[in-house]
Tab-separated table of C-alpha atoms in Angstrom:
chain	number	residue	atom	x	y	z
A	66	MET	CA	-0.001	-0.001	0.001
A	67	THR	CA	1.039	3.586	-0.584
A	68	VAL	CA	-0.653	6.676	0.824
A	69	ARG	CA	-0.516	9.765	-1.384
A	70	HIS	CA	-0.688	13.098	0.446
A	71	ILE	CA	-1.801	15.931	-1.853
A	72	VAL	CA	-1.651	19.572	-0.775
A	73	LEU	CA	-2.881	22.451	-2.932
A	74	VAL	CA	-2.091	26.029	-1.958
A	75	LYS	CA	-3.722	29.273	-3.027
A	76	PHE	CA	-0.900	31.665	-2.191
A	77	LYS	CA	-1.541	35.321	-1.383
A	78	PRO	CA	-1.722	37.574	-4.464
A	79	GLY	CA	1.632	39.027	-5.383
A	80	LEU	CA	3.708	36.221	-3.867
A	81	SER	CA	6.305	35.387	-6.508
A	82	ASP	CA	7.607	31.985	-7.532
A	83	GLU	CA	10.993	33.138	-6.179
A	84	GLU	CA	9.375	33.640	-2.754
A	85	ILE	CA	7.613	30.264	-2.946
A	86	ALA	CA	10.692	28.245	-4.022
A	87	PRO	CA	12.281	28.211	-0.526
A	88	LEU	CA	9.115	26.604	0.857
A	89	TRP	CA	9.512	23.722	-1.612
A	90	GLU	CA	13.194	23.447	-0.643
A	91	GLU	CA	12.167	23.223	3.009
A	92	LEU	CA	9.652	20.511	2.092
A	93	ARG	CA	12.281	18.484	0.244
A	94	ALA	CA	14.643	18.839	3.217
A	95	ILE	CA	12.259	16.605	5.200
A	96	GLU	CA	13.240	13.649	2.971
A	97	GLY	CA	15.160	11.085	4.978
A	98	LYS	CA	13.893	12.431	8.309
A	99	VAL	CA	10.646	10.434	8.483
A	100	ASP	CA	10.649	6.656	8.143
A	101	GLY	CA	8.317	5.566	5.347
A	102	LEU	CA	8.339	8.911	3.520
A	103	GLY	CA	8.833	8.345	-0.206
A	104	ALA	CA	8.708	10.607	-3.228
A	105	ILE	CA	8.120	14.346	-2.861
A	106	CYS	CA	7.008	16.425	-5.860
A	107	ALA	CA	6.171	20.133	-5.734
A	108	GLY	CA	5.508	22.940	-8.166
A	109	ARG	CA	3.191	25.255	-10.019
A	110	SER	CA	0.233	24.013	-12.032
A	111	GLU	CA	0.733	23.778	-15.774
A	112	SER	CA	-2.718	22.334	-16.416
A	113	PRO	CA	-4.087	22.995	-19.903
A	114	GLU	CA	-7.599	22.764	-18.392
A	115	LYS	CA	-7.086	25.990	-16.421
A	116	ILE	CA	-9.565	25.104	-13.667
A	117	GLU	CA	-7.271	25.423	-10.645
A	118	ARG	CA	-9.602	28.016	-9.073
A	119	GLY	CA	-6.635	29.891	-7.672
A	120	TYR	CA	-4.826	26.817	-6.313
A	121	MET	CA	-1.824	27.306	-8.576
A	122	HIS	CA	0.792	25.534	-6.422
A	123	GLY	CA	0.899	22.197	-4.709
A	124	PHE	CA	2.818	19.146	-3.733
A	125	THR	CA	2.481	15.426	-3.243
A	126	VAL	CA	4.254	13.166	-0.803
A	127	ASP	CA	4.000	9.386	-0.932
A	128	PHE	CA	4.113	7.360	2.291
A	129	ARG	CA	4.553	3.669	2.976
A	130	ASP	CA	1.383	3.598	5.124
A	131	TRP	CA	-0.941	5.697	7.268
A	132	GLU	CA	1.438	5.443	10.231
A	133	ALA	CA	4.232	7.067	8.216
A	134	LEU	CA	1.871	9.900	7.230
A	135	ALA	CA	0.966	10.354	10.923
A	136	ALA	CA	4.659	10.509	11.858
A	137	TYR	CA	5.229	13.145	9.154
A	138	GLN	CA	2.309	15.214	10.444
A	139	GLU	CA	3.846	15.237	13.938
A	140	HIS	CA	7.410	15.947	12.767
A	141	PRO	CA	8.641	19.406	13.873
A	142	ASP	CA	9.946	20.252	10.375
A	143	HIS	CA	6.505	19.529	8.905
A	144	ARG	CA	4.819	21.643	11.577
A	145	ALA	CA	7.188	24.561	10.877
A	146	LEU	CA	6.615	24.325	7.128
A	147	GLY	CA	2.860	24.011	7.625
A	148	ALA	CA	2.834	27.232	9.647
A	149	LYS	CA	4.704	29.036	6.843
A	150	LEU	CA	2.296	27.706	4.223
A	151	VAL	CA	-0.696	28.903	6.264
A	152	ALA	CA	0.943	32.307	6.777
A	153	ASN	CA	1.466	32.677	3.012
A	154	ALA	CA	-1.856	31.238	1.852
A	155	GLN	CA	-4.727	33.463	0.865
A	156	GLY	CA	-7.134	33.364	3.807
A	157	GLY	CA	-4.731	31.328	5.949
A	158	ILE	CA	-5.808	27.705	6.362
A	159	ASP	CA	-8.760	28.374	4.019
A	160	GLY	CA	-6.248	28.752	1.182
A	161	ILE	CA	-4.991	25.185	1.586
A	162	LEU	CA	-6.588	21.909	0.471
A	163	VAL	CA	-5.349	18.521	1.683
A	164	PHE	CA	-6.384	15.172	0.224
A	165	ASP	CA	-4.983	11.797	1.300
A	166	PHE	CA	-5.787	8.436	-0.269
A	167	GLU	CA	-4.404	4.960	-0.758
A	168	ILE	CA	-2.991	4.080	-4.148
A	169	ALA	CA	-2.295	0.638	-5.499
A	170	THR	CA	1.337	-0.350	-5.696
A	171	PRO	CA	2.431	-1.930	-8.993
A	172	SER	CA	2.119	-5.432	-7.534
A	173	GLN	CA	-1.503	-4.770	-6.478
A	174	GLY	CA	-2.791	-3.578	-9.831
A	175	ALA	CA	-5.241	-0.732	-10.294
């Protein structure tokens, strides 16, 4: 089993990609600090559908299981980053969407 953690952020107007980049660097710095944390991907939407509704940035983190996700949520580096994301999101926590779900591993099929 793999748990995919998806976070979409509607950053405050006027916040540049250069100001957002250090947040992604801080996110990637968590790699190797939480057992069961896998791939981290972050960036700006390039969707041709153009229906982001203001959520133009986001990231995904894959975890071995729900326990690894719970450990990540309690990790002090995650808490510090989360506070910075909330501080920079339009409307604070209202400018952030989180969605977690299990995905099939290649041996499980779809």
